[in-house]
PDB file of C-alpha atoms in Angstrom:
ATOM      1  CA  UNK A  95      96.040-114.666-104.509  1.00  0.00           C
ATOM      2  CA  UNK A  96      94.428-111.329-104.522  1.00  0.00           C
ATOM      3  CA  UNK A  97      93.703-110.328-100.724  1.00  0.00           C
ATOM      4  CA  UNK A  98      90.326-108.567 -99.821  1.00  0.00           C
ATOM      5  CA  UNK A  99      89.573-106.696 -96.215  1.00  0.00           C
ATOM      6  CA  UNK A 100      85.507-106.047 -95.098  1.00  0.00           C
ATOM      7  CA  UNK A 101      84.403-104.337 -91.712  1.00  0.00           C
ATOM      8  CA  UNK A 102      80.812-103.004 -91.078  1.00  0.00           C
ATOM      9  CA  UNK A 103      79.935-100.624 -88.415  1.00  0.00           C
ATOM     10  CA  UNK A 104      76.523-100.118 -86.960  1.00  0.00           C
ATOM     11  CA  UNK A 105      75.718 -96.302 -86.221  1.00  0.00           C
ATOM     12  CA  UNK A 106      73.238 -96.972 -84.046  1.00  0.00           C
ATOM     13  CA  UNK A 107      75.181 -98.655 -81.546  1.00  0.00           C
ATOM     14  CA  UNK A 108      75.372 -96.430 -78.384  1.00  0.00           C
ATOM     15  CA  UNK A 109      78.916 -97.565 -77.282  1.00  0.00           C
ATOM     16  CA  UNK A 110      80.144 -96.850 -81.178  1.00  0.00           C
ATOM     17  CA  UNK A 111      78.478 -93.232 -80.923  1.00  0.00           C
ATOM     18  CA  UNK A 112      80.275 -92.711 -77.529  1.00  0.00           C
ATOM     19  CA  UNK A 113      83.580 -93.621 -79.440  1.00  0.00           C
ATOM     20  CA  UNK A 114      83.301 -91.541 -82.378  1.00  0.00           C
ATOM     21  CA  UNK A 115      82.059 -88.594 -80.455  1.00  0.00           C
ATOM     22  CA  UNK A 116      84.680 -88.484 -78.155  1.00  0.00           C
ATOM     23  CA  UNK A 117      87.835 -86.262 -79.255  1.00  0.00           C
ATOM     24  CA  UNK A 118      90.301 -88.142 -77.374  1.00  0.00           C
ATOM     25  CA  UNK A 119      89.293 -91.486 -78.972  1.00  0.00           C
ATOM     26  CA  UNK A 120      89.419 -89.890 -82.306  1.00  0.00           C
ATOM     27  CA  UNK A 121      92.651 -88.227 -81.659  1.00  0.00           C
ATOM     28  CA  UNK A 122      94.177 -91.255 -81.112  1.00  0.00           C
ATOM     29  CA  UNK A 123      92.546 -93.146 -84.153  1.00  0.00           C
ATOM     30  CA  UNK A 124      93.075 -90.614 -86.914  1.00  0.00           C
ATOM     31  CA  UNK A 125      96.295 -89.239 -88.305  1.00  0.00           C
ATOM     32  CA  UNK A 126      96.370 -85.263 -88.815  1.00  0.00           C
ATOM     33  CA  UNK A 127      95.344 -85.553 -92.375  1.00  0.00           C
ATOM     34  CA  UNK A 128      91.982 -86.981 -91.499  1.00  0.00           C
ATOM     35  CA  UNK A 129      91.475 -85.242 -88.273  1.00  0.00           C
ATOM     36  CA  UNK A 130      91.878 -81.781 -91.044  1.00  0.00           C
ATOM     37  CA  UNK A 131      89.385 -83.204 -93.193  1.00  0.00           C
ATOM     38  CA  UNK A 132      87.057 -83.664 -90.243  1.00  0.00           C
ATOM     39  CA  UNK A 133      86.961 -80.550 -89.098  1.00  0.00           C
ATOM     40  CA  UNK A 134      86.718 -79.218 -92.451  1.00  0.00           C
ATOM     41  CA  UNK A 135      83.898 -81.385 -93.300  1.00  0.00           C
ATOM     42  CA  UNK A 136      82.713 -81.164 -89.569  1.00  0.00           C
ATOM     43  CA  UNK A 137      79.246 -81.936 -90.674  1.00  0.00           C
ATOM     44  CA  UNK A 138      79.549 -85.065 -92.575  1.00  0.00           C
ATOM     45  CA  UNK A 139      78.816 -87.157 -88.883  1.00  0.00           C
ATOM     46  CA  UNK A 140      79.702 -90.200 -90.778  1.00  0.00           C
ATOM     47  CA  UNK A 141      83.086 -89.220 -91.836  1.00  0.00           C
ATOM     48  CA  UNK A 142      85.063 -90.961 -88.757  1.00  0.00           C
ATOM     49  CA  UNK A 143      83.483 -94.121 -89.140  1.00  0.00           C
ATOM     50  CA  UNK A 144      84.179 -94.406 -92.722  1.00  0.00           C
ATOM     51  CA  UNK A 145      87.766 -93.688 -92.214  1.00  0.00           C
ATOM     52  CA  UNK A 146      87.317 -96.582 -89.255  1.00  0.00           C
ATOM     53  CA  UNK A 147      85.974 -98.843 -91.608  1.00  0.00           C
ATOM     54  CA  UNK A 148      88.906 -98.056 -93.991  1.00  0.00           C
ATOM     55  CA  UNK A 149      91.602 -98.571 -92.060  1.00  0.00           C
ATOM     56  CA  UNK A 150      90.331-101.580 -90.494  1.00  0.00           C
ATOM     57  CA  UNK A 151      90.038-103.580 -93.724  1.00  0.00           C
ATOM     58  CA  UNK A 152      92.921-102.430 -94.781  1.00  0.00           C
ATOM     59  CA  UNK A 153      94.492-104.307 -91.770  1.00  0.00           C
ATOM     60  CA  UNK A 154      92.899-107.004 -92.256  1.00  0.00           C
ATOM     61  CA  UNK A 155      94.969-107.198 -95.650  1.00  0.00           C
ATOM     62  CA  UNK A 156      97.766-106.379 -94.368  1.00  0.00           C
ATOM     63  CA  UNK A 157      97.619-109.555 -91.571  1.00  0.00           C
ATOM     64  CA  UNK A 158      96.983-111.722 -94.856  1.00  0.00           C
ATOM     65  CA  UNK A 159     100.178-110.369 -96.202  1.00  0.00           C
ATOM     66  CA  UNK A 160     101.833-111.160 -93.349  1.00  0.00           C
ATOM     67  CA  UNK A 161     102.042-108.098 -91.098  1.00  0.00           C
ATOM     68  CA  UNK A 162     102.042-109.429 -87.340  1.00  0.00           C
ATOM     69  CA  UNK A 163     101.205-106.933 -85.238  1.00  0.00           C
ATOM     70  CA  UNK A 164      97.997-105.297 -83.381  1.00  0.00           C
ATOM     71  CA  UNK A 165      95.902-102.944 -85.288  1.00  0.00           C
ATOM     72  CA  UNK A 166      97.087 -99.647 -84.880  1.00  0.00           C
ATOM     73  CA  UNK A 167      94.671 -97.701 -86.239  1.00  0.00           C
ATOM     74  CA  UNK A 168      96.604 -94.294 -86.886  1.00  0.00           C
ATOM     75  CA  UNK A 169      99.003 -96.215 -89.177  1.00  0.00           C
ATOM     76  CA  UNK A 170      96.447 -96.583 -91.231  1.00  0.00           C
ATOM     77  CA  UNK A 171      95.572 -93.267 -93.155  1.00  0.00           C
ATOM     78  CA  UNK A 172      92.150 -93.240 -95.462  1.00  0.00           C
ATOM     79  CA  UNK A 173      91.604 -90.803 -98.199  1.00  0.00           C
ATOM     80  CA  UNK A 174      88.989 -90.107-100.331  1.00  0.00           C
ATOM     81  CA  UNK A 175      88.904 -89.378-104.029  1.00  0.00           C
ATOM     82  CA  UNK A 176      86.907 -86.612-103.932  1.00  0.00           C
ATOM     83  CA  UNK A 177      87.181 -85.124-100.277  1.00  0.00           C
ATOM     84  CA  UNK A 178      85.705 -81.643-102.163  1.00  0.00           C
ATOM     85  CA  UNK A 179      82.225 -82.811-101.666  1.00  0.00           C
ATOM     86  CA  UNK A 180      80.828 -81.953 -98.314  1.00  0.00           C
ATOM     87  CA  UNK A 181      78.605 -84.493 -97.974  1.00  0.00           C
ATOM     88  CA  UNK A 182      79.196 -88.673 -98.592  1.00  0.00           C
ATOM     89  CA  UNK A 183      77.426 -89.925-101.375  1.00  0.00           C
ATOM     90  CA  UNK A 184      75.356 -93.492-101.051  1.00  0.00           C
ATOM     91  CA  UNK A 185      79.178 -95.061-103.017  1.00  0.00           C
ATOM     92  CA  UNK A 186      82.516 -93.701-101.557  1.00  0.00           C
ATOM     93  CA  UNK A 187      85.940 -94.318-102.850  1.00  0.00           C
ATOM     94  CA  UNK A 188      89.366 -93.857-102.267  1.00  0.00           C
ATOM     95  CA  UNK A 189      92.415 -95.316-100.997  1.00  0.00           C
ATOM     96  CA  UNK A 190      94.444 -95.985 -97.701  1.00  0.00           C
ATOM     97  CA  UNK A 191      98.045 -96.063 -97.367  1.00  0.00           C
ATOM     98  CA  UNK A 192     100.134 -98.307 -94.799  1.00  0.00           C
ATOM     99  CA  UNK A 193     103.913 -98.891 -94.214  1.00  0.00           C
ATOM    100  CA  UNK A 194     104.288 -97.683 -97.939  1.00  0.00           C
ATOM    101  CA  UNK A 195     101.378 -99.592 -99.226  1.00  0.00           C
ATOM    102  CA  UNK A 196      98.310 -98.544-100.682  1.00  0.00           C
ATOM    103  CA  UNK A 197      95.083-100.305-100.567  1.00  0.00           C
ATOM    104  CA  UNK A 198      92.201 -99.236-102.243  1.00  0.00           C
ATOM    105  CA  UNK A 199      88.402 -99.418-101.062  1.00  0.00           C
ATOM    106  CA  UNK A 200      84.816 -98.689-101.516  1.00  0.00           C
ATOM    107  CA  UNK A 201      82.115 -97.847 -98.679  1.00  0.00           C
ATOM    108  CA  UNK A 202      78.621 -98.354 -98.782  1.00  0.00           C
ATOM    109  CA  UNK A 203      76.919 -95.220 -96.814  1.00  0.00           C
ATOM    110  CA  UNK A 204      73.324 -96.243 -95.243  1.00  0.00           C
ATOM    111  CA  UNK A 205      71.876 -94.133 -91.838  1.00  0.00           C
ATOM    112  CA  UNK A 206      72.356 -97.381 -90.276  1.00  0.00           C
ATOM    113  CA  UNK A 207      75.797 -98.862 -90.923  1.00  0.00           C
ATOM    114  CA  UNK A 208      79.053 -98.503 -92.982  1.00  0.00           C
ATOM    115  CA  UNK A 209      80.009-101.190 -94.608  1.00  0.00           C
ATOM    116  CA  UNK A 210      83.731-101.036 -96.761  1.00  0.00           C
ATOM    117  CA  UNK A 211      85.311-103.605 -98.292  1.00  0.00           C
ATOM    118  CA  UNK A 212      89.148-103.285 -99.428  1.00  0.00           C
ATOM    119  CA  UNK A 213      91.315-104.375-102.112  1.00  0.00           C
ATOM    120  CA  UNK A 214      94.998-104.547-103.515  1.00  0.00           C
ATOM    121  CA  UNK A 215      94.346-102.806-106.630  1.00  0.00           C
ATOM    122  CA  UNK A 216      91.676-100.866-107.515  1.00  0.00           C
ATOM    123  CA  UNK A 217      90.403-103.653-109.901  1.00  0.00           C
ATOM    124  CA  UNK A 218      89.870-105.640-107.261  1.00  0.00           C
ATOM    125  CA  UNK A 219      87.024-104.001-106.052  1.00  0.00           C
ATOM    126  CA  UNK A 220      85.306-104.356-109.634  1.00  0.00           C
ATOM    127  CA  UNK A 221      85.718-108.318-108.301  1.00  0.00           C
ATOM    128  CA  UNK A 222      84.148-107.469-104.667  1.00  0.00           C
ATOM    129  CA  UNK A 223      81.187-108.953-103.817  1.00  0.00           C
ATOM    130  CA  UNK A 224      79.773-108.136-100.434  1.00  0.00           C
ATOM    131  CA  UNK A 225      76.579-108.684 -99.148  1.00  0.00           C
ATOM    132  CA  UNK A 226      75.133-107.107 -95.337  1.00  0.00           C
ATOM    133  CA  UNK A 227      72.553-108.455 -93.037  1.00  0.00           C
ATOM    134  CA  UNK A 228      71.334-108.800 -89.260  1.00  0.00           C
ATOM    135  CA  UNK A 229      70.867-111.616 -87.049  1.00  0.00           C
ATOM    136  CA  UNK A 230      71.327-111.940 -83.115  1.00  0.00           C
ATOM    137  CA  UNK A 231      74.808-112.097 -82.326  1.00  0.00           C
ATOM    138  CA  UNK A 232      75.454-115.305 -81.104  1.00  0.00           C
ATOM    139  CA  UNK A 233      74.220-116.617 -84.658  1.00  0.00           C
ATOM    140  CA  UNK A 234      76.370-113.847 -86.284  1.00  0.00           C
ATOM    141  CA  UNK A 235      79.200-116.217 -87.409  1.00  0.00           C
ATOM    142  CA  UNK A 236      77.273-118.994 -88.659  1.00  0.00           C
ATOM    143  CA  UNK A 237      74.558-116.873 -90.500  1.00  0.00           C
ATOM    144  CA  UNK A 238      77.820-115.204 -92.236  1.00  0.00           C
ATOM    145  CA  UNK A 239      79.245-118.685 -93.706  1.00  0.00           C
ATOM    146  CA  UNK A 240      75.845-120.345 -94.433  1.00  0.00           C
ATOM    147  CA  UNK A 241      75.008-116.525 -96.632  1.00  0.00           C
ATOM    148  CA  UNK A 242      78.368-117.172 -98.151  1.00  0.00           C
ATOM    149  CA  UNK A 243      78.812-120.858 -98.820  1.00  0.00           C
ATOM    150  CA  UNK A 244      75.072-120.280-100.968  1.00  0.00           C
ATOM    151  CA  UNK A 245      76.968-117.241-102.910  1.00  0.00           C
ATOM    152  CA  UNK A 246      80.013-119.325-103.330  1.00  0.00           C
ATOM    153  CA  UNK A 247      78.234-121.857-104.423  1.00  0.00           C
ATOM    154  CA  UNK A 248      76.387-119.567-107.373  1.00  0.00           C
ATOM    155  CA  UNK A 249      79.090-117.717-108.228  1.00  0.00           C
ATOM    156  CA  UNK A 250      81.689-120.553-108.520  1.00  0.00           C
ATOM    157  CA  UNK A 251      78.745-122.948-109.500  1.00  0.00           C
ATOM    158  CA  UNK A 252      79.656-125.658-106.974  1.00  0.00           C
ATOM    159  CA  UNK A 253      78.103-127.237-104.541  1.00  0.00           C
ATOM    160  CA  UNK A 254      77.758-126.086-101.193  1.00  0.00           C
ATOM    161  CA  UNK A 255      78.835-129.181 -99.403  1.00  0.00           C
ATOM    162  CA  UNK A 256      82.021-128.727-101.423  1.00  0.00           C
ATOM    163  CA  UNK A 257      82.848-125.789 -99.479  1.00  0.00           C
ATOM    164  CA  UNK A 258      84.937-125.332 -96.280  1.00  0.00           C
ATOM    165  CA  UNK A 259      85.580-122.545 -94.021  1.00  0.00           C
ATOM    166  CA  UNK A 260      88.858-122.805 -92.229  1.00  0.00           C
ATOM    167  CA  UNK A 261      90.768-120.319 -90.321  1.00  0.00           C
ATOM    168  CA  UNK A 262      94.869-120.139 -90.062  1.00  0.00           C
ATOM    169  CA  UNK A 263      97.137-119.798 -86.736  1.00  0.00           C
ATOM    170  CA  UNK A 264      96.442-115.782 -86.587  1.00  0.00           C
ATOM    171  CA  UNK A 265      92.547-116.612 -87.068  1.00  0.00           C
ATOM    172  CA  UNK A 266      92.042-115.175 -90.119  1.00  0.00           C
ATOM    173  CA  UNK A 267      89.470-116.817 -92.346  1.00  0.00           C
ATOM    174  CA  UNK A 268      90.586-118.665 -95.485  1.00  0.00           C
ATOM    175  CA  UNK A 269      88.790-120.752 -98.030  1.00  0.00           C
ATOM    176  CA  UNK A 270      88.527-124.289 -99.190  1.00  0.00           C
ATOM    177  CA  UNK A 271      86.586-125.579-102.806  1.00  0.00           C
ATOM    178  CA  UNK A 272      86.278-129.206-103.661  1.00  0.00           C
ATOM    179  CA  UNK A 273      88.277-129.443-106.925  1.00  0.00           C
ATOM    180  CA  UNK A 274      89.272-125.454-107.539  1.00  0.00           C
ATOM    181  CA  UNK A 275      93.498-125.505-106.783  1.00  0.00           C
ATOM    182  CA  UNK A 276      92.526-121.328-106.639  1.00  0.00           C
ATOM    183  CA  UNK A 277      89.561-120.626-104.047  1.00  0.00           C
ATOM    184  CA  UNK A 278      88.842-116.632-103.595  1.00  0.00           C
ATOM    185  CA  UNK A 279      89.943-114.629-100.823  1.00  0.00           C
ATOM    186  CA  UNK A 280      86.674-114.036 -98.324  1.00  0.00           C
ATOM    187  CA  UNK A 281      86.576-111.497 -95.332  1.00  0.00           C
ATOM    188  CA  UNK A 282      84.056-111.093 -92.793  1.00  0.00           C
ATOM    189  CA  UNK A 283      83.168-108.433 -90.367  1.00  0.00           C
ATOM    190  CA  UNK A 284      80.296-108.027 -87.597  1.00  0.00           C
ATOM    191  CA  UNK A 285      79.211-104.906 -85.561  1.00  0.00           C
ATOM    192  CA  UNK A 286      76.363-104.559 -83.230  1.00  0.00           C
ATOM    193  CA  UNK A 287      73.456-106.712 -85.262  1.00  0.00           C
ATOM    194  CA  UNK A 288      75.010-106.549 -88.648  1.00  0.00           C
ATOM    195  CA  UNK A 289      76.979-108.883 -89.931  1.00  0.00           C
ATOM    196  CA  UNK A 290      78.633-108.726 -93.500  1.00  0.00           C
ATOM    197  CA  UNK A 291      81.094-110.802 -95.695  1.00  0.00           C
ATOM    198  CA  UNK A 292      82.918-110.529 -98.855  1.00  0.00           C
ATOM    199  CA  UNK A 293      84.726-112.452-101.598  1.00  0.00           C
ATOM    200  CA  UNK A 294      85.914-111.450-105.175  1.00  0.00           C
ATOM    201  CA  UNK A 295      84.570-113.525-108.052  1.00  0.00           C
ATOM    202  CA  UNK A 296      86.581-114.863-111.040  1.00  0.00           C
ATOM    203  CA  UNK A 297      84.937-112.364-113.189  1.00  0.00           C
ATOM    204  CA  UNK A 298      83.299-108.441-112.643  1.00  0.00           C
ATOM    205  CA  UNK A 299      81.046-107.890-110.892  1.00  0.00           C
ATOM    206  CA  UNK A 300      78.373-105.335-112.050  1.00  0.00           C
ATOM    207  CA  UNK A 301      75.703-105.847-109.286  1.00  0.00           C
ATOM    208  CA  UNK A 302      76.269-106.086-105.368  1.00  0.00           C
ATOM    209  CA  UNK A 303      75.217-109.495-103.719  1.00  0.00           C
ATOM    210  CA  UNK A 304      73.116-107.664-101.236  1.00  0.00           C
TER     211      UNK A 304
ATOM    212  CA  UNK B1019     101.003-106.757 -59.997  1.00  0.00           C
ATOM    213  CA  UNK B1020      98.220-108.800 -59.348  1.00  0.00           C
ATOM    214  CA  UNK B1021      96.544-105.051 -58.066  1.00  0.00           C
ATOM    215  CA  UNK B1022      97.505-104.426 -61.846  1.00  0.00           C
ATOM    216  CA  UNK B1023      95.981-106.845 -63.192  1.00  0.00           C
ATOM    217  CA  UNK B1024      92.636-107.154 -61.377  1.00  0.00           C
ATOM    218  CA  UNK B1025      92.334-102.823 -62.268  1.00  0.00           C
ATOM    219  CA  UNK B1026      92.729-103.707 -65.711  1.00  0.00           C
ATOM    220  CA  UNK B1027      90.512-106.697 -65.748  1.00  0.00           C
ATOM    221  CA  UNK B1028      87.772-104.722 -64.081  1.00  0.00           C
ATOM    222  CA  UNK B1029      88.490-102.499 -67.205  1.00  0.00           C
ATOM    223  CA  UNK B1030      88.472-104.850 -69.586  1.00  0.00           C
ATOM    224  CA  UNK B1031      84.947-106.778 -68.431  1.00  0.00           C
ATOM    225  CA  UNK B1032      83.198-103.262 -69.060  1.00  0.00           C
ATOM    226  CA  UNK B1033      83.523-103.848 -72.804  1.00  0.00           C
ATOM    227  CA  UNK B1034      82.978-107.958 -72.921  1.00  0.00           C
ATOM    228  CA  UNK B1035      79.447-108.300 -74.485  1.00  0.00           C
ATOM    229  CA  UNK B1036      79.128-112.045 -73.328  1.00  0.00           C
ATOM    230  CA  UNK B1037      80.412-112.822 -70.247  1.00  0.00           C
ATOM    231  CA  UNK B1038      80.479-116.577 -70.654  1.00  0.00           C
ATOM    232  CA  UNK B1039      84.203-115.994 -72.649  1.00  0.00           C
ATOM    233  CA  UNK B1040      85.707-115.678 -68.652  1.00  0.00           C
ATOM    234  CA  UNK B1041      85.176-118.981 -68.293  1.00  0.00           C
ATOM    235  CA  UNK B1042      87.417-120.445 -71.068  1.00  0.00           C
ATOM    236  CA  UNK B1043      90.125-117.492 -71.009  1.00  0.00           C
ATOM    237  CA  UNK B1044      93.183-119.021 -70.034  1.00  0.00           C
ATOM    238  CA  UNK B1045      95.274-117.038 -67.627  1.00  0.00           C
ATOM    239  CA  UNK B1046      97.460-115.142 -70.012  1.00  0.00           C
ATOM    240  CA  UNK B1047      94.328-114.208 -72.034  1.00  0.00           C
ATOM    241  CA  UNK B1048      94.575-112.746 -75.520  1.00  0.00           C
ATOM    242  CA  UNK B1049      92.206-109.343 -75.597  1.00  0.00           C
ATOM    243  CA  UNK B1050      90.815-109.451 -78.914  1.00  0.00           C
ATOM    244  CA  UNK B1051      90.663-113.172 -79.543  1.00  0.00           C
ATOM    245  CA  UNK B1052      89.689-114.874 -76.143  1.00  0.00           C
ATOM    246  CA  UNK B1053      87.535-112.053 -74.753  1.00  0.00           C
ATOM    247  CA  UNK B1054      85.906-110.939 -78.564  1.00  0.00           C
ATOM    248  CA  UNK B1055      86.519-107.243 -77.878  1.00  0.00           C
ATOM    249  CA  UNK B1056      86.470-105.463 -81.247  1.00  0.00           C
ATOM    250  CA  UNK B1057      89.178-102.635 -82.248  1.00  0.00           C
ATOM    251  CA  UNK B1058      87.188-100.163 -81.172  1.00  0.00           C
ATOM    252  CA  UNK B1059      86.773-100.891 -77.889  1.00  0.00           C
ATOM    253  CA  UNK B1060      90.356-102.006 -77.393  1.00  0.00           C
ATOM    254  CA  UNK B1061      90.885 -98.226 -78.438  1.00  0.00           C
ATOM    255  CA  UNK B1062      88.453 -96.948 -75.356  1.00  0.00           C
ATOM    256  CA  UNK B1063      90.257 -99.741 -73.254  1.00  0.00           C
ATOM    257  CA  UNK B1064      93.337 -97.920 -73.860  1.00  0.00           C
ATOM    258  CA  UNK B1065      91.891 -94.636 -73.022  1.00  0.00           C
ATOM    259  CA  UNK B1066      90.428 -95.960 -69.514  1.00  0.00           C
ATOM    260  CA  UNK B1067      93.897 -97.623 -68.750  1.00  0.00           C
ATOM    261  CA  UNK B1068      95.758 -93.988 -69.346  1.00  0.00           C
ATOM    262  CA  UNK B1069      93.462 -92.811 -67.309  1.00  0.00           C
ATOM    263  CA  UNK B1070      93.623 -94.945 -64.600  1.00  0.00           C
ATOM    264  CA  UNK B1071      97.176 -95.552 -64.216  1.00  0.00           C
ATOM    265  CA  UNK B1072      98.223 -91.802 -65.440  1.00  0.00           C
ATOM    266  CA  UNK B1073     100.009 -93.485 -68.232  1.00  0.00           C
ATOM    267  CA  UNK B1074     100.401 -92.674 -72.390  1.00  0.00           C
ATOM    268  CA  UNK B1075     100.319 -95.580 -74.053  1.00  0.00           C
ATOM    269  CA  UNK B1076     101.497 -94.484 -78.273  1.00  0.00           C
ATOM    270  CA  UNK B1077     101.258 -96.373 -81.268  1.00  0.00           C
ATOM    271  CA  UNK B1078     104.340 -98.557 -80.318  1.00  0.00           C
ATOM    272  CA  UNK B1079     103.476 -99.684 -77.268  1.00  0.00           C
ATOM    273  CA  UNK B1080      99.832-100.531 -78.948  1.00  0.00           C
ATOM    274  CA  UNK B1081     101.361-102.555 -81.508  1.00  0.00           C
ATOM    275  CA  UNK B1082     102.485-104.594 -79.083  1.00  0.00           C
ATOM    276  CA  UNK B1083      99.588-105.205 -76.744  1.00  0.00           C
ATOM    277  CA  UNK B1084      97.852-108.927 -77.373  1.00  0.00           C
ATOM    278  CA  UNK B1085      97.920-110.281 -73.842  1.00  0.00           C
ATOM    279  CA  UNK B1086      96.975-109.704 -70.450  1.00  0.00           C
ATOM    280  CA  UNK B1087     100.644-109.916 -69.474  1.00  0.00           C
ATOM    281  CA  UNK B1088     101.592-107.472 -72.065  1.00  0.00           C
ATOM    282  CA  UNK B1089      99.227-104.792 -70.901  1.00  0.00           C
ATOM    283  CA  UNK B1090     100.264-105.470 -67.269  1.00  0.00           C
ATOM    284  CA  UNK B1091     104.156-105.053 -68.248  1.00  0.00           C
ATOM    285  CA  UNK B1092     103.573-102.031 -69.966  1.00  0.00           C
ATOM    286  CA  UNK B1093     102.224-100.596 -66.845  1.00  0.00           C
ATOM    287  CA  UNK B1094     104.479-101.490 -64.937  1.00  0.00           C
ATOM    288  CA  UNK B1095     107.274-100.010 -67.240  1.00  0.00           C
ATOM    289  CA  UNK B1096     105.494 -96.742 -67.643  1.00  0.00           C
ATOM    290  CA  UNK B1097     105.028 -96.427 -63.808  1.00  0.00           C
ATOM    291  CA  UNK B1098     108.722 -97.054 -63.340  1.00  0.00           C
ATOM    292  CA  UNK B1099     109.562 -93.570 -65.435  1.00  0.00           C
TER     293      UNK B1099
END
C-alpha cells in the first residue's frame, strides 16, 4: 500500500503564533538547513509552519512504515523545490528527508492555515485528495470521517455504510471497504478549528476535493 | 519524585485544551494520546521543563518521551549529572 501523511495548521491560533515566533522553539524544531533558509527568506512569515507541516506528515508516514518512536521534529528536514523565490506561492512543493528516506509533499498556502499532505513518491501526490474545513472541536473527529466516508464513497463508488474507520495499536487511522481486498491509505489532521483529511484515489486526480 | 511529577503536571495542564481528559488518564499517562496535546505543544512542554528543572533535553532523549514516567525519569537522570 502506498502510505500518505496530512497535518493542517491554523495561523491564527495565538498559542501556534507564540510557537513559531519564539527562536528557542524554532531552534529546536528546525535543522540548520531550514533555520538558513529562514533567515534568508526572513520575510516569508509562513515559512516555519510549512516546514512544520512537512515534517509532521512525513512522520506520520514514517509510523505507518513502522518507525516507533516520538516525533522528533528536527529529524525531519523539509526542502523546497524552488527555495529561490522569496515569497510562497498559493501551491508549494518539495521533499523531506528522514533516516535516509525521502518523502515528497505539497502545501496548500491560505492567510489562514497550512495544510500539506505527503507522499512516498512524488506520484503519489498526483493521487492525493485532501479536502479542509472548520467545525468546533469536539465535533472535529467525527465531521472528518462523515466528510470522508461521502468522498470515499464517490470516488470508490460504494456505499457509505460499506465503509469503516478503524484505528491500529499505535492509533493511527486505517481503512476498511465492503468488498475492495485494497482500501486507500487516509490521514487526518486537526489544528485550532480546522480540520482536514486525505486519501489517494485509484486514479489522478486533477481537481482538489475541497 | 512525586515533587517531579506534580511540577511537570502543572506544566503539562497549561497546554490541555479540555480538561475533562484528567479524568480518564490513567496514572502512567501517555502525553500525546491520553491528554490530546499536539506536537507542537509537546515541543513548548519541553521548553518549560528545561526551564524549570535547568535541564537539556536533545533529540534522543525526545524520542523517547511517551509517558509521564518517562519524562519524570529523565529528570531525574539529568539532575543526577
Amino acid at each position: 500500500m502506498a502510505f500518505i501523511g496530512n497535518d493542517i495548521i491554523s495561523l491564527a491560533d495565538p498559542a501556534n503564533r507564540q510557537s513559531f515566533t519564539n527562536p528557542r522553539f524554532i531552534r529546536k524544531v528546525m535543522t540548520k538547513k531550514e533555520i538558513n533558509l529562514l533567515e534568508k527568506y526572513s520575510m516569508v512569515d509562513e515559512l516555519p509552519y510549512l516546514f512544520w507541516t512537512c515534517k509532521e506528515s512525513a512522520y506520520k508516514i514514517a509510523i505507518k512504515k513502522g518507525y516507533k518512536e516520538t516525533f522528533v521534529p528536527q529529524y525531519f528536514e523539509a526542502n523546497l523545490f524552488n527555495p529561490e523565490n522569496n515569497s510562497l506561492t498559493d501551491t508549494t512543493s518539495g521533499f523531506v528527508t528522514f533516516q535516509g528516506e525521502t518523502f515528497y509533499f505539497r502545501s496548500e498556502i491560505f492567510s489562514e492555515y497550512i495544510s500539506t499532505i505527503a507522499g512516498e513518491k512524488a506520484e503519489s501526490l498526483l493521487h492525493a485528495c485532501t479536502s479542509v474545513n472548520t467545525a468546533a472541536v469536539d465535533e472535529q473527529s467525527f465531521s472528518a470521517r462523515e466528510e470522508l466516508r461521502k468522498a470515499l464513497s464517490i470516488s470508490f463508488t460504494t456505499n457509505g455504510s460499506f465503509i469503516s474507520f478503524l484505528k491500529n495499536k499505535q492509533g493511527v487511522p486505517y481503512l476498511k471497504i465492503k468488498g475492495n481486498t485494497k482500501p486507500p491509505d487516509i490521514s487526518f489532521s486537526h489544528d485550532g478549528n480546522y480540520f482536514s483529511y486525505a486519501f489517494l484515489t485509484e486514479e489522478p486526480n486533477t481537481s482538489h476535493a475541497g | 519524585m512525586e515533587e517531579i511529577k506534580n511540577k511537570v503536571i502543572k506544566i503539562l495542564d497549561k497546554y490541555i485544551f479540555n480538561k475533562k481528559v484528567w479524568d480518564t488518564a490513567p496514572e502512567n499517562f501517555r502525553v500525546v494520546e491520553d491528554l490530546k496535546i499536539n506536537s507542537a505543544r509537546i515541543v513548548d512542554i519541553v521548553i518549560d521543563i528545561e526551564e524549570m528543572f535547568d535541564i537539556e533535553i536533545d533529540n534522543k532523549m525526545l524520542q523517547k518521551i511517551k509517558t509521564i514516567d518517562n519524562i519524570v525519569e529523565l529528570i531525574k537522570e539529568k539532575q543526577k549529572k
